[in-house]
Structures are given as C-alpha cells and as structure tokens.
Amino acid sequence: GAVVSQHPSRVICKSGTSVKIECRSLDFQATTMFWYRQFPKQSLMLMATSNEGSKATYEQGVEKDKFLINHASLTLSTLTVTSAHPEDSSFYICSASWLAQETQYFGPGTRLLVL
Amino acid sequence: GENVEQHPSTLSVQEGDSAVIKCTYSDSASNYFPWYKQELGKRPQLIIDIRSNVGEKKDQRIAVTLNKTAKHFSLHITETQPEDSAVYFCAASKGYSSASKIIFGSGTRLSIRP
C-alpha cells in the first residue's frame, strides 16, 4: 500500500516554456502532499505543502508565481514550473500523506532539464 | 524553524562492519524522526522511524536511538552488506495528529567496501 506515482519521469524543455508535473496517490487519499526539489548530491529541499482544496503553503524563498501548485483532489497534486529557466533544472519529488499519519510516501521523482 | 544537521557527509566501511550516522535537531517540539535511504536517481525509501516517546527502536540490522534532552538521534547499521550502499537522510517533523512537513538532514553517502 501507500503508492505514489509521478508523471513524467523526465522532461526536457526549452527556456521560457512551462512544465507540469503530476503527483498521484494510487491507493490512498492524500490529504496533504509535499513538493521537494533536489540538486545533484544534495538533500531534499521542501518547496511547498499543499492540502486538498486549499492554497499551498510555500517555504521561504520559493516563488509561488513561478511554482504553481494545485491539489484539486485527494489523489492528485500538480506542480507547474512557469517560464522555466536552466537554473530550474533539478529533480522534483512529491510525497503524500494523510490525516493522523506522520509518514510521507514519496513519488519516484521527475528530472527536469531546461535548455 | 527546524534545522537538522547530519554527520558524516560520507562514510566508507568494510563489509560486515557497522556504520553509524548521527543527526541533531534544533526544535524541541519535533517528535517524529524518520530515516530514509535513497539510491541514485530513485525515490527516498523509509527504512525506520522513531517517535519522541521512545528512546530506541530496532529492525533487524538497523537501529535508531533518540536522546531528546540532547536533541540527538542516530542510525546504526550492523553487519553491513553491499546493498546498504546508498545515501541516507535523517529527518525531523512535528507531526502527530496530522501530517506535518519533514525537514531533512544533508545526507550521508555510505559506501560498503567488499
């Protein structure tokens, strides 16, 4: 149980375009989803926390207008990187959890390369 | 906010020996401490966790200890095997009744020498 999927697994795009990444909880209802980014050989940095049906809470230093997060249902959250630039190239990972459960279950990640 | 420090950044041990990774946290309100293993290009996998009402927890070759007073927690892997080679992250969270954000340490790259 507690399976989380992400799509796409990798994406290459041109600078200035927008990219949408989907995170789905396959066998449970995720009341909370988290988005992280991870640079090579570094730790996971929390970008934002999203609760179903409400606006995401962004961490300090993360631009909410650049990284749009939507959590419209209990099984789906999306992260849209708007007007992507090469410095946005990274490994983006989502995780999901539900009420009364501290454990987060991670998706397989999306590798974004912006040319 | 919470800050989690992790040492060492890299660790190389002989196969069969033990490995110890240490972490400290800053927020005394943190009460949940998971450890994740991440292989190259893959998702983090939860390997063990401990809550603040427990001082030690063991699962086969893996054990975790927690010292709330000192705000230290450690991961111990005994009888290491080649498949233990990976990056290990400690983390801290204040979640109990609801999911709460997890703050990760900087990671330890563990290499097991044959």
GROMACS .gro file of C-alpha atoms in nm:
model
  229
    1GLY     CA    1   0.000   0.000   0.000
    2ALA     CA    2   0.081   0.374   0.003
    3VAL     CA    3   0.198   0.401  -0.356
    4VAL     CA    4   0.272   0.741  -0.507
    5SER     CA    5   0.336   0.796  -0.875
    6GLN     CA    6   0.474   1.091  -1.066
    7HIS     CA    7   0.449   1.186  -1.430
    8PRO     CA    8   0.653   1.248  -1.632
    9SER     CA    9   0.965   1.076  -1.503
   10ARG     CA   10   1.184   1.309  -1.702
   11VAL     CA   11   1.127   1.611  -1.922
   12ILE     CA   12   1.345   1.832  -2.136
   13CYS     CA   13   1.210   2.171  -2.233
   14LYS     CA   14   1.322   2.498  -2.382
   15SER     CA   15   1.383   2.802  -2.169
   16GLY     CA   16   1.068   3.010  -2.127
   17THR     CA   17   0.821   2.725  -2.153
   18SER     CA   18   0.606   2.588  -1.871
   19VAL     CA   19   0.617   2.232  -1.745
   20LYS     CA   20   0.352   2.048  -1.546
   21ILE     CA   21   0.438   1.759  -1.315
   22GLU     CA   22   0.167   1.534  -1.173
   23CYS     CA   23   0.176   1.352  -0.843
   24ARG     CA   24  -0.082   1.085  -0.771
   25SER     CA   25  -0.159   0.873  -0.468
   26LEU     CA   26  -0.271   0.541  -0.615
   27ASP     CA   27  -0.418   0.351  -0.323
   28PHE     CA   28  -0.498   0.609  -0.057
   29GLN     CA   29  -0.648   0.952  -0.020
   30ALA     CA   30  -0.374   1.206   0.033
   31THR     CA   31  -0.498   1.493   0.245
   32THR     CA   32  -0.154   1.650   0.227
   33MET     CA   33   0.106   1.650  -0.046
   34PHE     CA   34   0.453   1.796  -0.038
   35TRP     CA   35   0.682   1.909  -0.317
   36TYR     CA   36   1.059   1.893  -0.292
   37ARG     CA   37   1.347   1.971  -0.521
   38GLN     CA   38   1.682   1.803  -0.506
   39PHE     CA   39   2.001   1.921  -0.673
   40PRO     CA   40   2.273   1.665  -0.753
   41LYS     CA   41   2.440   1.525  -0.443
   42GLN     CA   42   2.230   1.745  -0.218
   43SER     CA   43   1.944   1.698   0.022
   44LEU     CA   44   1.572   1.731  -0.041
   45MET     CA   45   1.455   2.089   0.000
   46LEU     CA   46   1.087   2.136   0.078
   47MET     CA   47   0.925   2.378  -0.164
   48ALA     CA   48   0.564   2.374  -0.051
   49THR     CA   49   0.293   2.190   0.137
   50SER     CA   50  -0.048   2.151  -0.018
   51ASN     CA   51  -0.372   2.041   0.141
   52GLU     CA   52  -0.659   1.924  -0.074
   53GLY     CA   53  -0.891   2.206  -0.165
   54SER     CA   54  -0.682   2.488  -0.023
   55LYS     CA   55  -0.391   2.704  -0.131
   56ALA     CA   56  -0.041   2.569  -0.095
   57THR     CA   57   0.191   2.694   0.175
   58TYR     CA   58   0.527   2.785   0.027
   59GLU     CA   59   0.860   2.773   0.204
   60GLN     CA   60   1.061   3.089   0.239
   61GLY     CA   61   1.243   3.178  -0.080
   62VAL     CA   62   1.018   2.975  -0.310
   63GLU     CA   63   0.834   3.190  -0.565
   64LYS     CA   64   0.467   3.099  -0.563
   65ASP     CA   65   0.408   3.260  -0.901
   66LYS     CA   66   0.683   3.054  -1.057
   67PHE     CA   67   0.599   2.720  -0.897
   68LEU     CA   68   0.222   2.683  -0.920
   69ILE     CA   69   0.078   2.406  -0.707
   70ASN     CA   70  -0.273   2.270  -0.734
   71HIS     CA   71  -0.422   1.999  -0.512
   72ALA     CA   72  -0.769   1.970  -0.657
   73SER     CA   73  -0.848   1.618  -0.540
   74LEU     CA   74  -0.744   1.374  -0.271
   75THR     CA   75  -0.536   1.175  -0.518
   76LEU     CA   76  -0.378   1.439  -0.742
   77SER     CA   77  -0.147   1.736  -0.698
   78THR     CA   78   0.029   1.920  -0.978
   79LEU     CA   79   0.336   2.138  -0.984
   80THR     CA   80   0.374   2.374  -1.278
   81VAL     CA   81   0.711   2.535  -1.336
   82THR     CA   82   0.625   2.852  -1.527
   83SER     CA   83   0.865   3.021  -1.767
   84ALA     CA   84   1.133   2.765  -1.688
   85HIS     CA   85   1.500   2.865  -1.697
   86PRO     CA   86   1.815   2.650  -1.689
   87GLU     CA   87   1.856   2.714  -1.316
   88ASP     CA   88   1.521   2.539  -1.261
   89SER     CA   89   1.676   2.215  -1.383
   90SER     CA   90   1.653   1.975  -1.092
   91PHE     CA   91   1.499   1.656  -0.958
   92TYR     CA   92   1.146   1.729  -0.834
   93ILE     CA   93   0.992   1.482  -0.589
   94CYS     CA   94   0.648   1.478  -0.437
   95SER     CA   95   0.532   1.299  -0.128
   96ALA     CA   96   0.191   1.229   0.014
   97SER     CA   97   0.038   1.159   0.349
   98TRP     CA   98  -0.299   1.152   0.521
   99LEU     CA   99  -0.454   1.264   0.848
  100ALA     CA  100  -0.319   1.105   1.166
  101GLN     CA  101  -0.020   0.971   0.978
  102GLU     CA  102   0.322   1.132   1.004
  103THR     CA  103   0.488   0.913   0.747
  104GLN     CA  104   0.529   1.056   0.399
  105TYR     CA  105   0.540   0.833   0.094
  106PHE     CA  106   0.750   0.957  -0.192
  107GLY     CA  107   0.694   0.953  -0.563
  108PRO     CA  108   0.971   0.836  -0.799
  109GLY     CA  109   1.068   1.191  -0.892
  110THR     CA  110   1.076   1.394  -1.213
  111ARG     CA  111   1.404   1.501  -1.365
  112LEU     CA  112   1.364   1.839  -1.535
  113LEU     CA  113   1.623   1.971  -1.775
  114VAL     CA  114   1.574   2.320  -1.913
  115LEU     CA  115   1.785   2.405  -2.215
  116GLY     CA  116   1.230   2.693   1.206
  117GLU     CA  117   1.368   2.345   1.241
  118ASN     CA  118   1.727   2.276   1.140
  119VAL     CA  119   1.865   1.925   1.107
  120GLU     CA  120   2.239   1.864   1.090
  121GLN     CA  121   2.382   1.530   0.978
  122HIS     CA  122   2.732   1.379   1.004
  123PRO     CA  123   2.935   1.248   0.841
  124SER     CA  124   2.869   1.353   0.483
  125THR     CA  125   3.048   1.044   0.352
  126LEU     CA  126   3.121   0.715   0.522
  127SER     CA  127   3.310   0.413   0.396
  128VAL     CA  128   3.306   0.090   0.593
  129GLN     CA  129   3.428  -0.263   0.534
  130GLU     CA  130   3.158  -0.515   0.453
  131GLY     CA  131   3.043  -0.677   0.773
  132ASP     CA  132   3.138  -0.382   0.992
  133SER     CA  133   2.893  -0.139   1.149
  134ALA     CA  134   2.803   0.210   1.028
  135VAL     CA  135   2.678   0.495   1.244
  136ILE     CA  136   2.522   0.819   1.122
  137LYS     CA  137   2.444   1.099   1.363
  138CYS     CA  138   2.196   1.385   1.349
  139THR     CA  139   2.098   1.677   1.567
  140TYR     CA  140   1.784   1.888   1.552
  141SER     CA  141   1.709   2.232   1.683
  142ASP     CA  142   1.334   2.243   1.751
  143SER     CA  143   1.242   2.073   2.079
  144ALA     CA  144   0.882   2.043   1.952
  145SER     CA  145   0.989   1.788   1.690
  146ASN     CA  146   0.851   1.448   1.783
  147TYR     CA  147   0.890   1.225   1.479
  148PHE     CA  148   1.223   1.122   1.329
  149PRO     CA  149   1.226   0.914   1.011
  150TRP     CA  150   1.531   0.784   0.828
  151TYR     CA  151   1.531   0.749   0.451
  152LYS     CA  152   1.757   0.559   0.214
  153GLN     CA  153   1.796   0.692  -0.138
  154GLU     CA  154   1.969   0.511  -0.420
  155LEU     CA  155   2.097   0.708  -0.717
  156GLY     CA  156   1.814   0.858  -0.917
  157LYS     CA  157   1.545   0.689  -0.710
  158ARG     CA  158   1.290   0.797  -0.455
  159PRO     CA  159   1.371   0.810  -0.083
  160GLN     CA  160   1.258   0.496   0.096
  161LEU     CA  161   1.163   0.499   0.462
  162ILE     CA  162   1.379   0.246   0.644
  163ILE     CA  163   1.298   0.315   1.007
  164ASP     CA  164   1.142   0.586   1.220
  165ILE     CA  165   1.121   0.674   1.587
  166ARG     CA  166   0.887   0.888   1.789
  167SER     CA  167   0.980   1.104   2.082
  168ASN     CA  168   0.821   0.877   2.341
  169VAL     CA  169   1.070   0.603   2.255
  170GLY     CA  170   1.447   0.602   2.313
  171GLU     CA  171   1.546   0.319   2.084
  172LYS     CA  172   1.399   0.110   1.805
  173LYS     CA  173   1.543  -0.184   1.619
  174ASP     CA  174   1.452  -0.363   1.297
  175GLN     CA  175   1.686  -0.650   1.210
  176ARG     CA  176   2.024  -0.493   1.124
  177ILE     CA  177   1.903  -0.136   1.162
  178ALA     CA  178   1.856   0.051   1.488
  179VAL     CA  179   1.785   0.411   1.576
  180THR     CA  180   1.843   0.586   1.906
  181LEU     CA  181   1.700   0.916   2.026
  182ASN     CA  182   1.824   1.146   2.302
  183LYS     CA  183   1.556   1.411   2.348
  184THR     CA  184   1.750   1.605   2.607
  185ALA     CA  185   2.049   1.648   2.381
  186LYS     CA  186   1.836   1.658   2.065
  187HIS     CA  187   2.047   1.389   1.905
  188PHE     CA  188   1.940   1.083   1.710
  189SER     CA  189   2.149   0.820   1.537
  190LEU     CA  190   2.118   0.540   1.285
  191HIS     CA  191   2.315   0.220   1.339
  192ILE     CA  192   2.356  -0.041   1.067
  193THR     CA  193   2.524  -0.366   1.173
  194GLU     CA  194   2.675  -0.640   0.957
  195THR     CA  195   2.680  -0.408   0.657
  196GLN     CA  196   2.627  -0.553   0.311
  197PRO     CA  197   2.699  -0.414  -0.039
  198GLU     CA  198   2.331  -0.336  -0.090
  199ASP     CA  199   2.348  -0.095   0.203
  200SER     CA  200   2.549   0.144  -0.017
  201ALA     CA  201   2.328   0.450  -0.072
  202VAL     CA  202   2.264   0.799   0.058
  203TYR     CA  203   2.092   0.810   0.396
  204PHE     CA  204   1.889   1.106   0.519
  205CYS     CA  205   1.772   1.174   0.869
  206ALA     CA  206   1.473   1.400   0.918
  207ALA     CA  207   1.261   1.564   1.185
  208SER     CA  208   0.895   1.655   1.199
  209LYS     CA  209   0.642   1.795   1.445
  210GLY     CA  210   0.353   1.592   1.308
  211TYR     CA  211   0.138   1.376   1.532
  212SER     CA  212  -0.231   1.425   1.472
  213SER     CA  213  -0.184   1.549   1.121
  214ALA     CA  214   0.080   1.523   0.853
  215SER     CA  215   0.347   1.783   0.910
  216LYS     CA  216   0.640   1.891   0.699
  217ILE     CA  217   0.959   1.696   0.727
  218ILE     CA  218   1.294   1.873   0.742
  219PHE     CA  219   1.579   1.666   0.603
  220GLY     CA  220   1.942   1.649   0.704
  221SER     CA  221   2.210   1.700   0.441
  222GLY     CA  222   2.261   1.328   0.381
  223THR     CA  223   2.535   1.070   0.430
  224ARG     CA  224   2.679   0.882   0.136
  225LEU     CA  225   2.753   0.533   0.267
  226SER     CA  226   2.988   0.307   0.073
  227ILE     CA  227   3.043  -0.055   0.169
  228ARG     CA  228   3.387  -0.187   0.071
  229PRO     CA  229   3.390  -0.556  -0.030
   0.00000   0.00000   0.00000
